Each structure stands twice: as structure tokens, then as C-alpha cells.
């Protein structure tokens, strides 16, 4: 798609396109409608980079009616005659670019916007989208509910991997991180939560508006808004880190509180191993509706469908370093999220008197050769198996084999340096292998090939 567009532009440009003649570079193009991830070719777009999403959402749980306005600040990476945003199911009533009404088409989940005049390369621009409708029941490639997940008493979001477009217009690829502001208006008595910090709350005419500000740039799959019968409480983590928890009034709140109370100690434990907690706040949303059947590591504010157990909270917290801060560019590298968060669970478990990572490894290794654990490839599982046990378990086992191969000290150094990477540069498995090889001085090609990319149960690794 992108190649085709590029090729036709070359023809145009060589035909003395006016922009080129004026010396402002190549003629503007139609930005790509895909983001280049082979797992989700329609997700994401080309030609621009988003800096900030300001999402104004008015939601009524009883009718699932959403009336919304998005203000998106972006920068053109090429001259653009048109550009695309991902938005599914909902209807768009107006689009403006830099305050002027823009042309648009909306089909197949692509909102293609044509500003009155082309955008120059490197220009900053602001897109306003008025949209809304009745939210649906979107399902991910595995059949699980995701995106905007609604219930009679509220809704919460679980965007991973490509569900953000079920509730806002977005450049839905993990590598285009942006700041977010959420202004969510709900009936009095319902509480709204977003990523980051609560900065304002006011009531008028039977409705309450909550404003949440997420300044740490985040991937779209980690953006979240939740509305429900929540009770907000505030706690403190290391260095005064604000921890804001939202617990559904309809769950066993004492049980929820008991597990959430461990978050400060978990943060301190991981800070010792992975370096400073990477964001300005943390906390959990615990919803009473467990239908989605999974938790999600939304940046600064994981969501739990039902009261979580301790290892799940340890898992979602670890993702703040592994996944949220250090983010894979492509979904095939999902083990860099799930294998690492699972390994971190093992570390936390050991520190509280549970089995050691080696014991966890041994137990998983006992899984019979015919099991799916050995047929799904953690390093390239395919979109339908992104969240298969192999990605989590065999991913974490890969790290344990790495540890026994390079030794405890080198392994600890690798984890710390990996977690300390620049949050703005998306990563791949090759980056991780290069780091592990550099720290250990060993050739690790065979190890990663066997454990991540080769079907079948690997031969037992040499004992440590
Ligand atoms: N990343 C989540 C976790 O490991 C799982 C997300 C599953 N998402 C899904 N759409 N099935 O905690
Ligand atoms: Zn996970």
C-alpha cells in the first residue's frame, strides 16, 4: 500500500508537481492507511506522528450511548494531501483540521481526512473529530471482549492489541506514543477513571465530569477509560509515588484492598531489580465484571476483571517496565512483554517464599512434548496466539535458560539495562539478544533460535 502510493507520487513529482517546483519538497501524498504491522495490517497509519490525544467522552452506561470529541495534536512526517485515523463502529459527524472543516470518508475502520490545504512536511497540526454512537461488543482475534467493553453499570477498556479504535480515532500502533487527557462525563453516582492523575471533578445537572491527565507518553493499546461504581482511594509508593486505586463497590472490597496494599512493596522490589518506576503515578481499576477473563497493564493503571490474585498484580506492575516503558515495535515480539512480566512474577513469588525461577522452569519443562506449549512459537506466535501460554511460559523459560547460560550477575545486569532503555525507541527481539550478547560476551543465537523460534520441546538445557 505504502509502496504503491509512493510510486504514484514519484510519477506525479517527475511531472513537475507545483509543490516541488516551488522548492518545498516532493508533492504531498495520501498518508498510508496501515501502520505496517503484519499481524494487524489495518491498524495504524502513515505520514504523521501524534503528540497528544484530548478525549472528551460523554457516556451513559444504561443506554451505552457515547457522544465524544477528540482533539489530536500531531506532526506531519511527510507532505500530506490526506491522512487516516483508525476508528471502528462509531459514526463521525464532523472533522476539522487546524480549525477548518475538512473533508472525510469513514469506511472499513478508516477515517480518511482531507484538509482544505495539504499539510507540509514537519508541520504541526490539530485534528478535531466529533463522533459517537452506541458502543458495541467488540472481540479480539482470540474471541475475547476487548476495546470498549460495556456492562449495564459501566464500561472499561482493554485495547490490546488493536482495540483502541473501538472508542477513539487513533494511530493505533504501539510505536506512536502520545500524552493523553481524558474528560469523561457520566451520570452522577458513576465514577470515571483514566490513565495518570485525576486533575478535576465537577458536577452539574445530574452529571459529573472527571478529568484525568496522563503526561507520560503511552502507546494506544495502553490507553484506558473506565466508568463504574468505583470507590477511589489513594496510597503512596516509593519516593511519594501517588497510587490511585478504583475498586468497584460490588466486589469483595476487603479482598481487593488486601492485595492492592502490596503494590508499594512490589514497586520497591522491582525498583531494586529493574530501576526506578518509570511513570508519575500508578494504581489499579478493579471492576466487578469478570467476563473479559483477563487483566491488562494499562499504563499507570492496570485493569482487573474481578479481584486479582497477588501474582496477577505483580505481573501487570512488571509490565510498566516491560511493555509500557520498553515497548515492542511489532506484535510478533509480544514475548518481550509477556515472557518478561511472567519472569518478574516468578521473582516476586520467590521473594515471598514461593518457588524459585528454576523450580518454575522445571515444573513448566515437565509439560509433555505434545502440548501446545511447545508448538506455539513465542517469538512469532501469530495474531490468534499472541496471548497463548507459550508466549508467557516459554517466554519466561527462555529468560531462565539465558540466566543459567550467562550467570546470575550478567543476567541481572541485562534485565536492568533492558528496563532502562530509552522509552521513545521501540524495540525488537534482536535488540534484546544484542544486549545480552554484549553484556555476557557470549554468542546467544542458538539459544534464542531454539527457545523462541523452533517448534518442539527443546532438549534439556545444561544444568547451571
Ligand atoms: N497483556 C495482558 C496481560 O498479560 C493480556 C491481554 C489479553 N488481551 C486480549 N485481548 N486477549 O496481562
Ligand atoms: Zn501480561
GROMACS .gro file of C-alpha atoms and ligand atoms in nm:
model
  477
    1UNK     CA    1   0.000   0.000   0.000
    2UNK     CA    2   0.261   0.249   0.106
    3UNK     CA    3   0.486   0.144  -0.184
    4UNK     CA    4   0.207   0.191  -0.435
    5UNK     CA    5   0.128   0.536  -0.302
    6UNK     CA    6   0.496   0.629  -0.308
    7UNK     CA    7   0.532   0.507  -0.666
    8UNK     CA    8   0.240   0.709  -0.798
    9UNK     CA    9   0.377   1.016  -0.625
   10UNK     CA   10   0.712   0.972  -0.797
   11UNK     CA   11   0.529   0.985  -1.128
   12UNK     CA   12   0.348   1.299  -1.018
   13UNK     CA   13   0.664   1.462  -0.890
   14UNK     CA   14   0.853   1.398  -1.212
   15UNK     CA   15   0.560   1.559  -1.392
   16UNK     CA   16   0.654   1.894  -1.237
   17UNK     CA   17   0.417   1.891  -0.940
   18UNK     CA   18   0.368   2.253  -0.828
   19UNK     CA   19   0.493   2.196  -0.472
   20UNK     CA   20   0.823   2.054  -0.599
   21UNK     CA   21   0.859   2.342  -0.840
   22UNK     CA   22   0.818   2.588  -0.552
   23UNK     CA   23   1.105   2.421  -0.370
   24UNK     CA   24   0.907   2.291  -0.071
   25UNK     CA   25   0.995   1.926  -0.137
   26UNK     CA   26   0.806   1.642  -0.301
   27UNK     CA   27   0.435   1.674  -0.376
   28UNK     CA   28   0.209   1.584  -0.083
   29UNK     CA   29   0.086   1.224  -0.069
   30UNK     CA   30  -0.210   1.038   0.073
   31UNK     CA   31  -0.081   0.901   0.404
   32UNK     CA   32  -0.083   0.522   0.431
   33UNK     CA   33  -0.397   0.368   0.586
   34UNK     CA   34  -0.196   0.092   0.756
   35UNK     CA   35   0.081   0.104   1.017
   36UNK     CA   36   0.300  -0.173   0.877
   37UNK     CA   37   0.248  -0.450   1.133
   38UNK     CA   38   0.195  -0.781   0.950
   39UNK     CA   39  -0.028  -0.910   1.237
   40UNK     CA   40  -0.268  -0.615   1.209
   41UNK     CA   41  -0.213  -0.451   0.871
   42UNK     CA   42  -0.511  -0.216   0.904
   43UNK     CA   43  -0.405  -0.083   1.245
   44UNK     CA   44  -0.207   0.237   1.248
   45UNK     CA   45  -0.142   0.478   0.965
   46UNK     CA   46   0.142   0.652   0.791
   47UNK     CA   47   0.273   1.002   0.744
   48UNK     CA   48   0.230   1.159   1.086
   49UNK     CA   49   0.314   1.124   1.450
   50UNK     CA   50   0.070   1.202   1.731
   51UNK     CA   51   0.188   1.411   2.028
   52UNK     CA   52  -0.135   1.430   2.228
   53UNK     CA   53  -0.491   1.298   2.241
   54UNK     CA   54  -0.752   1.500   2.424
   55UNK     CA   55  -1.061   1.278   2.456
   56UNK     CA   56  -1.390   1.421   2.570
   57UNK     CA   57  -1.632   1.136   2.635
   58UNK     CA   58  -1.990   1.159   2.749
   59UNK     CA   59  -2.120   0.814   2.835
   60UNK     CA   60  -2.443   0.673   2.970
   61UNK     CA   61  -2.399   0.311   3.082
   62UNK     CA   62  -2.770   0.225   3.074
   63UNK     CA   63  -2.803   0.303   2.702
   64UNK     CA   64  -2.437   0.250   2.601
   65UNK     CA   65  -2.463   0.589   2.428
   66UNK     CA   66  -2.129   0.758   2.367
   67UNK     CA   67  -2.103   1.117   2.249
   68UNK     CA   68  -1.742   1.215   2.200
   69UNK     CA   69  -1.498   1.472   2.078
   70UNK     CA   70  -1.130   1.405   2.012
   71UNK     CA   71  -0.865   1.672   1.973
   72UNK     CA   72  -0.545   1.524   1.832
   73UNK     CA   73  -0.217   1.714   1.812
   74UNK     CA   74   0.018   1.569   1.555
   75UNK     CA   75   0.312   1.641   1.330
   76UNK     CA   76   0.335   1.555   0.960
   77UNK     CA   77   0.628   1.330   0.871
   78UNK     CA   78   0.572   1.393   0.502
   79UNK     CA   79   0.371   1.635   0.293
   80UNK     CA   80   0.012   1.508   0.328
   81UNK     CA   81  -0.279   1.562   0.095
   82UNK     CA   82  -0.482   1.330   0.317
   83UNK     CA   83  -0.420   1.113   0.623
   84UNK     CA   84  -0.604   0.837   0.802
   85UNK     CA   85  -0.711   0.762   1.159
   86UNK     CA   86  -0.838   0.425   1.283
   87UNK     CA   87  -1.196   0.435   1.411
   88UNK     CA   88  -1.441   0.145   1.410
   89UNK     CA   89  -1.815   0.109   1.463
   90UNK     CA   90  -1.887   0.467   1.571
   91UNK     CA   91  -2.017   0.748   1.348
   92UNK     CA   92  -1.831   1.066   1.266
   93UNK     CA   93  -2.027   1.389   1.227
   94UNK     CA   94  -1.753   1.646   1.168
   95UNK     CA   95  -1.377   1.674   1.124
   96UNK     CA   96  -1.170   1.990   1.145
   97UNK     CA   97  -0.801   2.037   1.078
   98UNK     CA   98  -0.643   2.346   1.234
   99UNK     CA   99  -0.992   2.477   1.297
  100UNK     CA  100  -1.117   2.449   0.937
  101UNK     CA  101  -1.381   2.196   0.830
  102UNK     CA  102  -1.209   1.909   0.648
  103UNK     CA  103  -1.336   1.652   0.402
  104UNK     CA  104  -1.357   1.295   0.527
  105UNK     CA  105  -1.466   0.944   0.440
  106UNK     CA  106  -1.527   0.676   0.701
  107UNK     CA  107  -1.542   0.313   0.595
  108UNK     CA  108  -1.382  -0.015   0.690
  109UNK     CA  109  -1.249   0.132   1.013
  110UNK     CA  110  -1.050   0.403   0.836
  111UNK     CA  111  -1.135   0.768   0.881
  112UNK     CA  112  -0.960   0.935   0.586
  113UNK     CA  113  -0.928   1.310   0.635
  114UNK     CA  114  -0.858   1.559   0.358
  115UNK     CA  115  -0.770   1.903   0.494
  116UNK     CA  116  -0.860   2.208   0.282
  117UNK     CA  117  -0.491   2.255   0.203
  118UNK     CA  118  -0.221   1.985   0.214
  119UNK     CA  119  -0.010   1.964   0.529
  120UNK     CA  120   0.355   2.046   0.482
  121UNK     CA  121   0.620   1.802   0.594
  122UNK     CA  122   0.708   1.864   0.963
  123UNK     CA  123   0.403   2.088   1.014
  124UNK     CA  124   0.226   2.058   1.348
  125UNK     CA  125  -0.148   2.026   1.309
  126UNK     CA  126  -0.458   1.976   1.522
  127UNK     CA  127  -0.744   1.745   1.424
  128UNK     CA  128  -1.085   1.771   1.585
  129UNK     CA  129  -1.328   1.482   1.543
  130UNK     CA  130  -1.692   1.482   1.658
  131UNK     CA  131  -1.817   1.126   1.681
  132UNK     CA  132  -2.034   0.888   1.876
  133UNK     CA  133  -2.298   0.619   1.868
  134UNK     CA  134  -2.399   0.311   2.061
  135UNK     CA  135  -2.095   0.115   2.167
  136UNK     CA  136  -2.087  -0.248   2.053
  137UNK     CA  137  -1.929  -0.565   2.194
  138UNK     CA  138  -1.600  -0.583   2.004
  139UNK     CA  139  -1.399  -0.908   2.021
  140UNK     CA  140  -1.026  -0.959   1.958
  141UNK     CA  141  -0.871  -1.225   1.727
  142UNK     CA  142  -0.900  -1.482   2.010
  143UNK     CA  143  -1.270  -1.408   2.056
  144UNK     CA  144  -1.227  -1.227   2.390
  145UNK     CA  145  -1.407  -0.899   2.458
  146UNK     CA  146  -1.173  -0.603   2.410
  147UNK     CA  147  -1.171  -0.236   2.318
  148UNK     CA  148  -1.469  -0.058   2.472
  149UNK     CA  149  -1.623  -0.329   2.693
  150UNK     CA  150  -1.965  -0.225   2.820
  151UNK     CA  151  -2.183  -0.355   3.102
  152UNK     CA  152  -2.515  -0.236   3.239
  153UNK     CA  153  -2.337  -0.047   3.521
  154UNK     CA  154  -2.046   0.095   3.328
  155UNK     CA  155  -1.768   0.020   3.083
  156UNK     CA  156  -1.396  -0.028   3.079
  157UNK     CA  157  -1.144  -0.055   2.802
  158UNK     CA  158  -0.891  -0.324   2.717
  159UNK     CA  159  -0.730  -0.209   2.394
  160UNK     CA  160  -0.453  -0.462   2.344
  161UNK     CA  161  -0.368  -0.530   2.069
  162UNK     CA  162  -0.572  -0.320   1.825
  163UNK     CA  163  -0.890  -0.226   2.011
  164UNK     CA  164  -0.828   0.146   2.078
  165UNK     CA  165  -1.011   0.229   1.755
  166UNK     CA  166  -1.336   0.093   1.904
  167UNK     CA  167  -1.363   0.412   2.111
  168UNK     CA  168  -1.148   0.690   1.968
  169UNK     CA  169  -0.983   0.796   1.642
  170UNK     CA  170  -0.623   0.684   1.673
  171UNK     CA  171  -0.295   0.599   1.508
  172UNK     CA  172  -0.319   0.252   1.656
  173UNK     CA  173   0.040   0.125   1.656
  174UNK     CA  174   0.250   0.071   1.970
  175UNK     CA  175   0.537   0.285   1.842
  176UNK     CA  176   0.343   0.613   1.819
  177UNK     CA  177   0.328   0.709   2.188
  178UNK     CA  178   0.144   1.024   2.296
  179UNK     CA  179   0.021   1.210   2.602
  180UNK     CA  180  -0.349   1.185   2.689
  181UNK     CA  181  -0.616   1.394   2.856
  182UNK     CA  182  -0.950   1.227   2.936
  183UNK     CA  183  -1.255   1.433   3.018
  184UNK     CA  184  -1.530   1.186   3.097
  185UNK     CA  185  -1.883   1.288   3.172
  186UNK     CA  186  -2.111   1.029   3.340
  187UNK     CA  187  -2.439   1.026   3.534
  188UNK     CA  188  -2.398   1.134   3.899
  189UNK     CA  189  -2.302   0.833   4.108
  190UNK     CA  190  -2.091   0.677   3.834
  191UNK     CA  191  -1.715   0.732   3.863
  192UNK     CA  192  -1.481   0.770   3.565
  193UNK     CA  193  -1.114   0.676   3.563
  194UNK     CA  194  -0.834   0.723   3.311
  195UNK     CA  195  -0.458   0.680   3.298
  196UNK     CA  196  -0.245   0.916   3.504
  197UNK     CA  197  -0.377   1.158   3.762
  198UNK     CA  198  -0.721   1.295   3.846
  199UNK     CA  199  -0.695   1.669   3.791
  200UNK     CA  200  -1.055   1.786   3.809
  201UNK     CA  201  -1.402   1.673   3.907
  202UNK     CA  202  -1.726   1.868   3.891
  203UNK     CA  203  -2.099   1.801   3.893
  204UNK     CA  204  -2.383   1.986   3.723
  205UNK     CA  205  -2.731   1.897   3.601
  206UNK     CA  206  -2.719   1.536   3.718
  207UNK     CA  207  -2.387   1.456   3.552
  208UNK     CA  208  -2.032   1.451   3.684
  209UNK     CA  209  -1.722   1.523   3.479
  210UNK     CA  210  -1.388   1.368   3.567
  211UNK     CA  211  -1.063   1.485   3.412
  212UNK     CA  212  -0.758   1.261   3.406
  213UNK     CA  213  -0.420   1.365   3.277
  214UNK     CA  214  -0.157   1.118   3.151
  215UNK     CA  215   0.161   1.309   3.075
  216UNK     CA  216   0.397   1.014   3.029
  217UNK     CA  217   0.373   0.927   2.658
  218UNK     CA  218   0.187   0.599   2.618
  219UNK     CA  219   0.104   0.352   2.344
  220UNK     CA  220  -0.258   0.346   2.227
  221UNK     CA  221  -0.301  -0.014   2.344
  222UNK     CA  222  -0.235   0.110   2.698
  223UNK     CA  223  -0.483   0.399   2.698
  224UNK     CA  224  -0.782   0.339   2.919
  225UNK     CA  225  -1.108   0.486   3.037
  226UNK     CA  226  -1.335   0.312   3.284
  227UNK     CA  227  -1.674   0.409   3.421
  228UNK     CA  228  -1.850   0.227   3.702
  229UNK     CA  229  -1.949   0.212   4.066
  230UNK     CA  230  -1.593   0.271   4.175
  231UNK     CA  231  -1.460   0.389   4.507
  232UNK     CA  232  -1.138   0.587   4.464
  233UNK     CA  233  -0.864   0.556   4.723
  234UNK     CA  234  -0.513   0.698   4.728
  235UNK     CA  235  -0.198   0.535   4.858
  236UNK     CA  236   0.173   0.617   4.834
  237UNK     CA  237   0.454   0.416   4.679
  238UNK     CA  238   0.831   0.464   4.695
  239UNK     CA  239   0.953   0.827   4.666
  240UNK     CA  240   0.597   0.951   4.729
  241UNK     CA  241   0.458   0.794   4.410
  242UNK     CA  242   0.080   0.851   4.402
  243UNK     CA  243  -0.113   0.524   4.379
  244UNK     CA  244  -0.476   0.578   4.283
  245UNK     CA  245  -0.697   0.270   4.305
  246UNK     CA  246  -1.055   0.241   4.180
  247UNK     CA  247  -1.238  -0.055   4.330
  248UNK     CA  248  -1.589  -0.150   4.228
  249UNK     CA  249  -1.837  -0.122   4.514
  250UNK     CA  250  -1.977  -0.459   4.404
  251UNK     CA  251  -1.660  -0.667   4.459
  252UNK     CA  252  -1.524  -0.803   4.788
  253UNK     CA  253  -1.352  -0.477   4.872
  254UNK     CA  254  -1.161  -0.612   5.170
  255UNK     CA  255  -1.011  -0.883   4.947
  256UNK     CA  256  -0.926  -0.625   4.680
  257UNK     CA  257  -0.771  -0.393   4.936
  258UNK     CA  258  -0.562  -0.675   5.082
  259UNK     CA  259  -0.394  -0.748   4.751
  260UNK     CA  260  -0.367  -0.383   4.635
  261UNK     CA  261  -0.197  -0.295   4.964
  262UNK     CA  262   0.103  -0.496   4.841
  263UNK     CA  263   0.163  -0.266   4.544
  264UNK     CA  264   0.411  -0.031   4.722
  265UNK     CA  265   0.627  -0.325   4.833
  266UNK     CA  266   0.614  -0.475   4.483
  267UNK     CA  267   0.722  -0.144   4.329
  268UNK     CA  268   1.015  -0.123   4.571
  269UNK     CA  269   1.111  -0.483   4.490
  270UNK     CA  270   1.111  -0.421   4.115
  271UNK     CA  271   1.290  -0.087   4.152
  272UNK     CA  272   1.573  -0.281   4.313
  273UNK     CA  273   1.599  -0.510   4.013
  274UNK     CA  274   1.483  -0.306   3.712
  275UNK     CA  275   1.549   0.054   3.815
  276UNK     CA  276   1.316   0.335   3.908
  277UNK     CA  277   0.942   0.300   3.838
  278UNK     CA  278   0.911   0.474   3.502
  279UNK     CA  279   0.594   0.688   3.539
  280UNK     CA  280   0.439   0.960   3.755
  281UNK     CA  281   0.157   0.756   3.911
  282UNK     CA  282   0.023   0.404   3.949
  283UNK     CA  283  -0.287   0.224   4.071
  284UNK     CA  284  -0.549  -0.031   3.974
  285UNK     CA  285  -0.903  -0.049   3.848
  286UNK     CA  286  -1.086  -0.349   3.989
  287UNK     CA  287  -1.417  -0.400   3.813
  288UNK     CA  288  -1.680  -0.650   3.925
  289UNK     CA  289  -1.735  -0.774   3.573
  290UNK     CA  290  -1.507  -1.067   3.503
  291UNK     CA  291  -1.644  -1.156   3.161
  292UNK     CA  292  -1.334  -1.048   2.960
  293UNK     CA  293  -1.135  -1.303   3.164
  294UNK     CA  294  -0.805  -1.116   3.164
  295UNK     CA  295  -0.621  -0.825   3.320
  296UNK     CA  296  -0.442  -0.556   3.122
  297UNK     CA  297  -0.135  -0.347   3.204
  298UNK     CA  298  -0.275  -0.006   3.101
  299UNK     CA  299  -0.001   0.247   3.159
  300UNK     CA  300  -0.002   0.363   3.523
  301UNK     CA  301  -0.337   0.192   3.580
  302UNK     CA  302  -0.387  -0.180   3.511
  303UNK     CA  303  -0.741  -0.306   3.491
  304UNK     CA  304  -0.862  -0.623   3.660
  305UNK     CA  305  -1.181  -0.804   3.564
  306UNK     CA  306  -1.270  -0.918   3.916
  307UNK     CA  307  -1.048  -0.916   4.227
  308UNK     CA  308  -0.698  -1.020   4.114
  309UNK     CA  309  -0.461  -1.255   4.289
  310UNK     CA  310  -0.121  -1.133   4.402
  311UNK     CA  311   0.075  -1.280   4.111
  312UNK     CA  312  -0.152  -1.107   3.859
  313UNK     CA  313  -0.090  -0.771   4.026
  314UNK     CA  314   0.285  -0.845   4.024
  315UNK     CA  315   0.254  -0.933   3.655
  316UNK     CA  316   0.071  -0.615   3.549
  317UNK     CA  317   0.306  -0.399   3.757
  318UNK     CA  318   0.611  -0.556   3.589
  319UNK     CA  319   0.463  -0.463   3.252
  320UNK     CA  320   0.509  -0.095   3.345
  321UNK     CA  321   0.881  -0.154   3.278
  322UNK     CA  322   0.844  -0.437   3.026
  323UNK     CA  323   0.592  -0.337   2.763
  324UNK     CA  324   0.473   0.004   2.875
  325UNK     CA  325   0.809   0.178   2.900
  326UNK     CA  326   1.012  -0.056   2.681
  327UNK     CA  327   0.769  -0.127   2.401
  328UNK     CA  328   0.798  -0.370   2.109
  329UNK     CA  329   0.761  -0.215   1.767
  330UNK     CA  330   0.586  -0.521   1.622
  331UNK     CA  331   0.329  -0.751   1.781
  332UNK     CA  332   0.526  -1.063   1.691
  333UNK     CA  333   0.766  -0.962   1.970
  334UNK     CA  334   0.490  -0.982   2.233
  335UNK     CA  335   0.704  -1.223   2.437
  336UNK     CA  336   0.919  -0.918   2.528
  337UNK     CA  337   0.610  -0.814   2.725
  338UNK     CA  338   0.459  -1.140   2.844
  339UNK     CA  339   0.771  -1.351   2.895
  340UNK     CA  340   0.931  -1.075   3.099
  341UNK     CA  341   0.621  -0.999   3.309
  342UNK     CA  342   0.587  -1.372   3.380
  343UNK     CA  343   0.952  -1.393   3.481
  344UNK     CA  344   0.901  -1.091   3.709
  345UNK     CA  345   0.606  -1.276   3.868
  346UNK     CA  346   0.844  -1.563   3.938
  347UNK     CA  347   1.092  -1.324   4.100
  348UNK     CA  348   0.827  -1.166   4.321
  349UNK     CA  349   0.688  -1.511   4.409
  350UNK     CA  350   1.031  -1.633   4.514
  351UNK     CA  351   1.082  -1.325   4.733
  352UNK     CA  352   0.762  -1.404   4.921
  353UNK     CA  353   0.859  -1.767   4.991
  354UNK     CA  354   0.730  -1.932   4.671
  355UNK     CA  355   0.919  -2.148   4.421
  356UNK     CA  356   1.241  -2.018   4.264
  357UNK     CA  357   1.251  -1.931   3.894
  358UNK     CA  358   1.445  -2.254   3.837
  359UNK     CA  359   1.170  -2.451   4.012
  360UNK     CA  360   0.911  -2.268   3.799
  361UNK     CA  361   1.115  -2.360   3.494
  362UNK     CA  362   1.144  -2.726   3.596
  363UNK     CA  363   0.772  -2.751   3.655
  364UNK     CA  364   0.691  -2.598   3.315
  365UNK     CA  365   0.957  -2.807   3.145
  366UNK     CA  366   0.777  -3.120   3.265
  367UNK     CA  367   0.492  -3.033   3.028
  368UNK     CA  368   0.456  -3.324   2.780
  369UNK     CA  369   0.615  -3.282   2.437
  370UNK     CA  370   0.277  -3.289   2.260
  371UNK     CA  371   0.144  -2.986   2.447
  372UNK     CA  372   0.068  -2.655   2.276
  373UNK     CA  373   0.338  -2.501   2.498
  374UNK     CA  374   0.590  -2.648   2.255
  375UNK     CA  375   0.411  -2.587   1.926
  376UNK     CA  376   0.329  -2.214   1.956
  377UNK     CA  377   0.642  -2.008   1.888
  378UNK     CA  378   0.690  -1.735   2.150
  379UNK     CA  379   0.900  -1.529   1.906
  380UNK     CA  380   0.632  -1.526   1.634
  381UNK     CA  381   0.307  -1.673   1.768
  382UNK     CA  382   0.069  -1.526   1.509
  383UNK     CA  383  -0.220  -1.290   1.592
  384UNK     CA  384  -0.454  -1.560   1.725
  385UNK     CA  385  -0.193  -1.698   1.969
  386UNK     CA  386  -0.043  -1.372   2.094
  387UNK     CA  387  -0.168  -1.447   2.442
  388UNK     CA  388  -0.115  -1.824   2.436
  389UNK     CA  389   0.053  -1.991   2.734
  390UNK     CA  390   0.368  -2.043   2.526
  391UNK     CA  391   0.423  -1.667   2.494
  392UNK     CA  392   0.408  -1.625   2.872
  393UNK     CA  393   0.554  -1.951   2.998
  394UNK     CA  394   0.802  -2.049   2.730
  395UNK     CA  395   0.896  -1.679   2.706
  396UNK     CA  396   0.982  -1.675   3.077
  397UNK     CA  397   1.159  -2.012   3.040
  398UNK     CA  398   1.375  -1.854   2.769
  399UNK     CA  399   1.488  -1.596   3.023
  400UNK     CA  400   1.567  -1.865   3.278
  401UNK     CA  401   1.778  -2.054   3.020
  402UNK     CA  402   1.951  -1.724   2.944
  403UNK     CA  403   2.019  -1.679   3.313
  404UNK     CA  404   2.174  -2.023   3.357
  405UNK     CA  405   2.377  -1.970   3.039
  406UNK     CA  406   2.526  -1.628   3.123
  407UNK     CA  407   2.517  -1.644   3.504
  408UNK     CA  408   2.319  -1.456   3.770
  409UNK     CA  409   2.525  -1.137   3.765
  410UNK     CA  410   2.523  -1.088   3.389
  411UNK     CA  411   2.152  -1.175   3.379
  412UNK     CA  412   2.068  -0.919   3.646
  413UNK     CA  413   2.264  -0.660   3.452
  414UNK     CA  414   2.083  -0.745   3.128
  415UNK     CA  415   1.738  -0.704   3.289
  416UNK     CA  416   1.834  -0.374   3.446
  417UNK     CA  417   1.984  -0.235   3.127
  418UNK     CA  418   1.690  -0.353   2.919
  419UNK     CA  419   1.441  -0.190   3.155
  420UNK     CA  420   1.646   0.129   3.148
  421UNK     CA  421   1.621   0.176   2.774
  422UNK     CA  422   1.501   0.498   2.621
  423UNK     CA  423   1.123   0.482   2.632
  424UNK     CA  424   1.085   0.655   2.297
  425UNK     CA  425   1.265   0.392   2.095
  426UNK     CA  426   1.055   0.084   2.015
  427UNK     CA  427   1.236  -0.247   2.046
  428UNK     CA  428   1.261  -0.593   1.891
  429UNK     CA  429   1.397  -0.931   1.997
  430UNK     CA  430   1.723  -0.864   1.810
  431UNK     CA  431   1.784  -0.563   2.034
  432UNK     CA  432   1.745  -0.785   2.338
  433UNK     CA  433   1.975  -1.053   2.202
  434UNK     CA  434   2.236  -0.789   2.114
  435UNK     CA  435   2.224  -0.652   2.468
  436UNK     CA  436   2.252  -0.998   2.626
  437UNK     CA  437   2.544  -1.084   2.398
  438UNK     CA  438   2.719  -0.758   2.471
  439UNK     CA  439   2.680  -0.793   2.849
  440UNK     CA  440   2.776  -1.164   2.856
  441UNK     CA  441   3.030  -1.177   2.574
  442UNK     CA  442   2.856  -1.495   2.451
  443UNK     CA  443   2.702  -1.588   2.118
  444UNK     CA  444   2.337  -1.647   2.204
  445UNK     CA  445   2.200  -1.708   1.858
  446UNK     CA  446   2.131  -2.080   1.912
  447UNK     CA  447   1.966  -2.019   2.250
  448UNK     CA  448   1.712  -1.770   2.118
  449UNK     CA  449   1.658  -1.965   1.796
  450UNK     CA  450   1.578  -2.283   1.988
  451UNK     CA  451   1.361  -2.131   2.259
  452UNK     CA  452   1.173  -1.867   2.061
  453UNK     CA  453   1.163  -1.975   1.701
  454UNK     CA  454   1.184  -2.354   1.681
  455UNK     CA  455   0.876  -2.574   1.718
  456UNK     CA  456   0.905  -2.870   1.955
  457UNK     CA  457   1.025  -2.922   2.309
  458UNK     CA  458   1.389  -2.811   2.333
  459UNK     CA  459   1.646  -3.053   2.473
  460UNK     CA  460   1.700  -3.009   2.846
  461UNK     CA  461   1.939  -2.717   2.898
  462UNK     CA  462   2.271  -2.788   3.067
  463UNK     CA  463   2.232  -2.754   3.444
  464UNK     CA  464   2.353  -2.425   3.590
  465LIG     N1  465  -0.141  -0.823   2.828
  465LIG     C1  466  -0.242  -0.884   2.911
  465LIG     C2  467  -0.167  -0.950   3.024
  465LIG     O1  468  -0.085  -1.033   3.007
  465LIG     C3  469  -0.328  -0.981   2.840
  465LIG     C4  470  -0.415  -0.919   2.736
  465LIG     C5  471  -0.504  -1.015   2.670
  465LIG     N2  472  -0.576  -0.942   2.574
  465LIG     C6  473  -0.662  -0.991   2.491
  465LIG     N3  474  -0.715  -0.909   2.403
  465LIG     N4  475  -0.697  -1.116   2.492
  465LIG     O2  476  -0.176  -0.917   3.134
  466LIG    ZN1  477   0.098  -0.974   3.060
   0.00000   0.00000   0.00000
